[in-house]
Amino acid sequence: MVKFTVVGGDASSNLAKRIASKLKAPYIKTGKKVFPDGESKITINQIPKKSIVIVVQSTYPPVDTNLLELLSIVSKIQKFSSKIYAVIPYMGYARQDREFLGGEIVTIGVVGKLLKATGVKKVLTVDIHSKLALKELKIPSDNVSAMESLVRHVKKIKMKDPLVVSPDLGGQERAEKFASLLKTEFITLEKHRDRKTGKVNILSEKVDVRNRDLILVDDIISTGGSIIKATQFLKKQKCGRIFVACTHALLVNDAAKKIKNVGVSEIISTNTIPGESAKVDVSKVISDALR
Ligand code: R5P
């Protein structure tokens, strides 16, 4: 009898195949057709054998479409298995984990309700934005870290006197872990984001980074605003080269180009979101957590 069956959603099919191969589990692919009005038609042509069914689908943009596709797959699978785990490598809405301004809806809580209602018994994600987001899901859930895998990749780059930098206080713990794995030091910048406009500013005044190669570490790069402002600030302090490592490279619109234009040498991210910078594979860390 097989223990697991892996079903890959359209947003994460390559990663899902890798997870299935690591778990030595059968892999079921899904089909997708998008109608002119934007609706998706999802198909699953194979019925999973009696097993724990792992549905893999990240919810990067188009966030709501990818989320609805995940929910649709789960609601179909639920007819054949009572044990469904949702692996959501990049969890959209995790940054909406609290009411920052009056009247805001904590949408990650709604995502949790939807997952539960369609039949998900457990959620596994990678480097979720905050512990609070995981708690707000209100469904059994686990979070695994891609930091060790990212560090393994970064170690291959020949850097001069490397220093890890967190662009903000929220990322300090992550940067500390990254630096300790890289056997080097870290610093944290002070960042301010205007909650209404989304604009970012670096409030730090002076840091000692002269001639050192830097590695900016973050969980998510979305518009690139945080990395761009941090890079501009660090360049003024006469640092060496700047590399960027993150788990989830959303890189919306032309964020990657803008980041390169301010002088970042390389962006390194994971395959929670496919793309040019996704050089680090998280299938092992995910499958190890599922076993
Ligand atoms: C913020 O707290 C996160 O850790 C990231 O720094 C942020 O989401 C990045 O967004 P952007 O690229 O739009 O500045």
Coordinates of C-alpha atoms and ligand atoms in Angstrom, one line a residue:
M1 CA 0.0 0.0 0.0
V2 CA 1.3 3.5 -0.8
K3 CA 1.6 5.9 2.1
F4 CA 1.4 9.2 0.0
T5 CA 0.1 10.3 -3.3
V6 CA 1.2 13.7 -4.6
V7 CA -1.1 15.9 -6.7
G8 CA 0.5 18.9 -8.4
G9 CA -1.4 22.1 -8.9
D10 CA -0.5 24.2 -12.0
A11 CA 1.4 26.8 -9.9
S12 CA 3.8 24.2 -8.4
S13 CA 3.8 21.2 -10.8
N14 CA 7.6 20.9 -11.0
L15 CA 8.1 21.2 -7.3
A16 CA 5.3 18.7 -6.7
K17 CA 7.0 16.1 -9.0
R18 CA 10.3 16.5 -7.1
I19 CA 8.4 16.0 -3.8
A20 CA 6.7 12.9 -5.2
S21 CA 10.0 11.5 -6.4
K22 CA 11.7 12.1 -3.0
L23 CA 8.7 10.4 -1.2
K24 CA 8.7 7.6 -3.7
A25 CA 5.0 8.4 -4.1
P26 CA 2.8 8.3 -7.2
Y27 CA 2.3 11.6 -8.8
I28 CA -0.9 12.8 -10.3
K29 CA -0.9 15.8 -12.5
T30 CA -3.8 18.2 -12.9
G31 CA -5.0 19.9 -16.1
K32 CA -6.0 23.6 -16.5
K33 CA -7.8 25.6 -19.1
V34 CA -8.4 29.3 -18.7
F35 CA -11.6 30.6 -20.3
P36 CA -11.7 34.1 -22.0
D37 CA -13.5 35.5 -18.9
G38 CA -10.6 34.4 -16.6
E39 CA -12.3 31.4 -15.1
S40 CA -10.2 28.3 -14.8
K41 CA -11.3 24.7 -15.5
I42 CA -9.3 22.2 -13.5
T43 CA -9.2 18.5 -14.3
I44 CA -7.8 15.5 -12.5
N45 CA -8.0 12.4 -14.6
Q46 CA -6.6 9.9 -12.1
I47 CA -8.2 8.8 -8.9
P48 CA -5.6 8.5 -6.0
K49 CA -5.2 5.1 -4.4
K50 CA -6.1 4.9 -0.7
S51 CA -3.3 7.1 0.9
I52 CA -2.5 10.4 2.4
V53 CA -3.0 12.8 -0.5
I54 CA -0.6 15.8 -0.7
V55 CA -1.8 18.6 -2.8
V56 CA 1.0 21.0 -3.8
Q57 CA 0.1 24.5 -4.9
S58 CA 1.8 27.9 -4.1
T59 CA -0.5 30.9 -4.0
Y60 CA 1.7 33.5 -5.7
P61 CA 0.1 35.9 -8.3
P62 CA -2.5 35.5 -9.5
V63 CA -3.1 34.8 -5.8
D64 CA -6.8 34.3 -5.8
T65 CA -6.8 32.2 -8.9
N66 CA -4.1 29.9 -7.6
L67 CA -5.9 29.7 -4.2
L68 CA -9.2 28.8 -5.8
E69 CA -7.5 26.2 -8.0
L70 CA -6.0 24.6 -4.8
L71 CA -9.4 24.6 -3.1
S72 CA -11.0 23.1 -6.2
I73 CA -8.4 20.3 -6.4
V74 CA -8.9 19.6 -2.6
S75 CA -12.7 19.5 -2.9
K76 CA -12.4 16.9 -5.6
I77 CA -9.8 14.8 -3.9
Q78 CA -11.9 14.8 -0.7
K79 CA -14.3 12.4 -2.4
F80 CA -11.5 9.7 -2.4
S81 CA -9.4 10.5 0.6
S82 CA -10.2 11.7 4.1
K83 CA -6.5 12.6 4.7
I84 CA -5.5 15.6 2.6
Y85 CA -2.5 17.7 3.3
A86 CA -2.1 21.0 1.5
V87 CA 1.6 21.9 0.8
I88 CA 1.5 25.6 0.1
P89 CA 5.2 26.5 -0.4
Y90 CA 4.5 30.2 -0.8
M91 CA 1.5 31.2 1.3
G92 CA -0.2 34.2 -0.1
Y93 CA -2.0 36.5 2.3
A94 CA 0.4 35.7 5.1
R95 CA 1.4 39.3 5.3
Q96 CA -2.3 40.1 6.1
D97 CA -2.0 38.5 9.5
R98 CA -3.4 41.3 11.7
E99 CA -5.5 44.5 11.6
F100 CA -2.8 47.1 10.9
L101 CA -5.2 49.9 10.2
G102 CA -8.8 50.0 11.5
G103 CA -11.3 48.1 9.4
E104 CA -8.7 45.8 7.7
I105 CA -9.7 42.2 7.3
V106 CA -7.3 39.5 8.5
T107 CA -7.6 37.5 5.2
I108 CA -5.2 34.8 6.2
G109 CA -7.9 33.7 8.6
V110 CA -10.4 33.4 5.8
V111 CA -7.9 31.3 3.8
G112 CA -7.7 28.9 6.8
K113 CA -11.5 28.6 6.9
L114 CA -11.6 27.8 3.2
L115 CA -8.9 25.2 3.4
K116 CA -10.7 23.5 6.3
A117 CA -14.1 23.7 4.7
T118 CA -12.9 22.0 1.5
G119 CA -11.3 19.1 3.4
V120 CA -7.6 20.0 4.2
K121 CA -6.5 18.3 7.4
K122 CA -3.0 19.8 7.6
V123 CA -1.0 22.6 6.0
L124 CA 2.7 22.7 5.3
T125 CA 4.4 25.8 4.2
V126 CA 7.9 27.3 3.8
D127 CA 9.2 30.3 5.7
I128 CA 5.8 31.8 6.4
H129 CA 5.9 35.6 6.8
S130 CA 5.0 35.4 10.5
K131 CA 4.2 32.9 13.2
L132 CA 1.0 34.8 13.7
A133 CA -0.1 34.1 10.2
L134 CA 0.3 30.3 10.8
K135 CA -1.7 30.7 14.0
E136 CA -4.5 32.6 12.3
L137 CA -5.0 29.7 9.8
K138 CA -6.5 27.8 12.8
I139 CA -5.8 24.5 11.2
P140 CA -3.0 22.1 12.0
S141 CA 0.0 23.5 10.3
D142 CA 3.8 23.3 10.0
N143 CA 6.4 25.7 8.7
V144 CA 9.8 24.6 7.3
S145 CA 12.8 26.8 6.7
A146 CA 14.6 27.2 3.4
M147 CA 17.5 29.0 5.1
E148 CA 19.9 26.0 5.2
S149 CA 19.3 25.3 1.6
L150 CA 19.8 28.9 0.7
V151 CA 23.0 29.1 2.7
R152 CA 24.3 25.9 1.0
H153 CA 23.9 27.8 -2.4
V154 CA 25.4 31.1 -1.1
K155 CA 28.5 29.3 0.3
K156 CA 29.5 28.5 -3.3
I157 CA 29.8 32.3 -4.1
K158 CA 33.3 33.6 -3.4
M159 CA 32.6 36.6 -1.2
K160 CA 35.0 39.1 0.4
D161 CA 34.6 39.3 4.1
P162 CA 30.8 38.5 3.9
L163 CA 28.3 40.2 6.1
V164 CA 24.6 39.3 6.3
V165 CA 22.1 42.1 6.4
S166 CA 18.5 42.1 7.3
P167 CA 16.6 45.0 5.7
D168 CA 14.3 45.3 8.7
L169 CA 13.8 44.4 12.3
G170 CA 11.2 41.7 11.5
G171 CA 13.8 39.8 9.6
Q172 CA 16.5 39.9 12.3
E173 CA 16.0 36.4 13.6
R174 CA 16.2 35.0 10.0
A175 CA 19.4 37.0 9.3
E176 CA 20.9 35.8 12.6
K177 CA 20.2 32.2 11.6
F178 CA 21.6 32.7 8.1
A179 CA 24.7 34.3 9.4
S180 CA 25.4 31.6 12.0
L181 CA 25.0 28.9 9.2
L182 CA 27.3 31.0 7.0
K183 CA 29.7 31.4 10.0
T184 CA 29.8 35.1 9.7
E185 CA 28.2 38.2 11.3
F186 CA 25.0 40.0 10.7
I187 CA 23.5 43.5 11.0
T188 CA 19.9 44.8 11.0
L189 CA 18.7 47.9 9.2
E190 CA 15.8 50.0 10.5
K191 CA 13.1 50.2 7.9
H192 CA 9.9 52.2 7.8
R193 CA 6.9 51.4 5.6
D194 CA 4.1 53.8 5.2
R195 CA 1.0 51.6 5.8
K196 CA -1.1 53.7 3.4
T197 CA 1.2 54.2 0.5
G198 CA 3.4 51.2 0.9
K199 CA 6.5 53.4 0.5
V200 CA 9.7 52.2 2.2
N201 CA 12.5 54.2 3.8
I202 CA 15.6 53.2 5.6
L203 CA 16.0 55.0 8.9
S204 CA 19.4 53.7 9.9
E205 CA 22.1 56.3 9.8
K206 CA 25.6 54.7 9.6
V207 CA 26.7 51.1 9.4
D208 CA 30.2 49.7 9.1
V209 CA 30.2 47.7 5.9
R210 CA 33.2 49.3 4.1
N211 CA 34.6 47.0 1.4
R212 CA 32.7 44.0 2.7
D213 CA 30.5 41.9 0.3
L214 CA 27.0 41.8 1.7
I215 CA 24.1 39.4 1.5
L216 CA 20.7 40.9 2.1
V217 CA 18.4 38.2 3.4
D218 CA 14.6 38.5 3.4
D219 CA 11.6 36.1 3.3
I220 CA 9.7 37.8 0.4
I221 CA 10.7 40.2 -2.4
S222 CA 7.5 41.7 -3.8
T223 CA 7.9 45.2 -5.4
G224 CA 11.6 45.2 -4.5
G225 CA 11.1 48.4 -2.5
S226 CA 12.8 47.1 0.6
I227 CA 15.8 45.6 -1.2
I228 CA 16.2 48.7 -3.4
K229 CA 16.2 51.2 -0.5
A230 CA 18.5 49.0 1.5
T231 CA 20.9 48.6 -1.4
Q232 CA 21.0 52.3 -2.1
F233 CA 21.7 53.0 1.6
L234 CA 24.4 50.3 1.8
K235 CA 26.1 51.4 -1.4
K236 CA 26.5 54.9 0.1
Q237 CA 28.3 53.3 3.0
K238 CA 30.9 52.0 0.4
C239 CA 30.3 48.3 0.8
G240 CA 31.6 45.7 -1.7
R241 CA 29.2 43.7 -3.8
I242 CA 25.6 43.1 -2.7
F243 CA 23.8 39.7 -3.1
V244 CA 20.2 39.1 -2.2
A245 CA 18.8 35.8 -0.9
C246 CA 15.2 35.2 -0.2
T247 CA 12.8 32.3 0.0
H248 CA 9.9 33.7 -2.1
A249 CA 10.8 35.9 -5.1
L250 CA 7.4 37.4 -6.2
L251 CA 9.3 40.1 -8.1
V252 CA 6.1 41.8 -9.2
N253 CA 6.2 43.8 -12.5
D254 CA 9.8 44.8 -13.2
A255 CA 11.1 44.4 -9.7
A256 CA 14.0 42.2 -10.8
K257 CA 15.2 44.8 -13.3
K258 CA 14.9 47.6 -10.8
I259 CA 16.9 45.6 -8.2
K260 CA 19.7 44.9 -10.7
N261 CA 19.7 48.5 -11.8
V262 CA 20.6 49.7 -8.3
G263 CA 23.6 47.5 -8.3
V264 CA 22.6 44.1 -6.8
S265 CA 25.0 41.4 -8.3
E266 CA 22.6 38.5 -8.0
I267 CA 19.2 37.5 -6.6
I268 CA 19.0 33.9 -5.2
S269 CA 15.6 32.5 -4.3
T270 CA 13.8 29.1 -4.0
N271 CA 11.4 27.2 -6.2
T272 CA 8.5 28.0 -3.9
I273 CA 7.9 30.5 -6.8
P274 CA 9.3 29.4 -10.2
G275 CA 11.4 32.0 -12.0
E276 CA 14.9 33.0 -13.1
S277 CA 16.2 33.5 -9.6
A278 CA 14.7 30.2 -8.2
K279 CA 18.1 28.4 -8.0
V280 CA 17.4 26.6 -4.7
D281 CA 15.2 23.5 -4.5
V282 CA 13.0 23.1 -1.4
S283 CA 11.6 19.6 -2.3
K284 CA 13.9 17.9 0.2
V285 CA 13.1 20.1 3.2
I286 CA 9.4 19.6 2.4
S287 CA 9.5 15.9 1.9
D288 CA 11.6 15.4 5.0
A289 CA 8.9 17.2 7.0
L290 CA 6.1 15.1 5.5
R291 CA 7.7 11.7 6.2
Ligands
R5P1 C1 8.3 42.6 5.1 O1 8.1 42.6 6.3 C2 8.8 41.4 4.3 O2 9.6 40.7 5.1 C3 9.5 41.9 3.1 O3 10.6 42.7 3.4 C4 8.5 42.6 2.2 O4 7.3 41.9 2.0 C5 9.1 42.9 0.8 O5 8.2 43.6 0.1 P1 8.7 44.7 -1.0 O6 9.7 43.9 -1.9 O7 7.5 45.1 -1.7 O8 9.4 45.8 -0.3

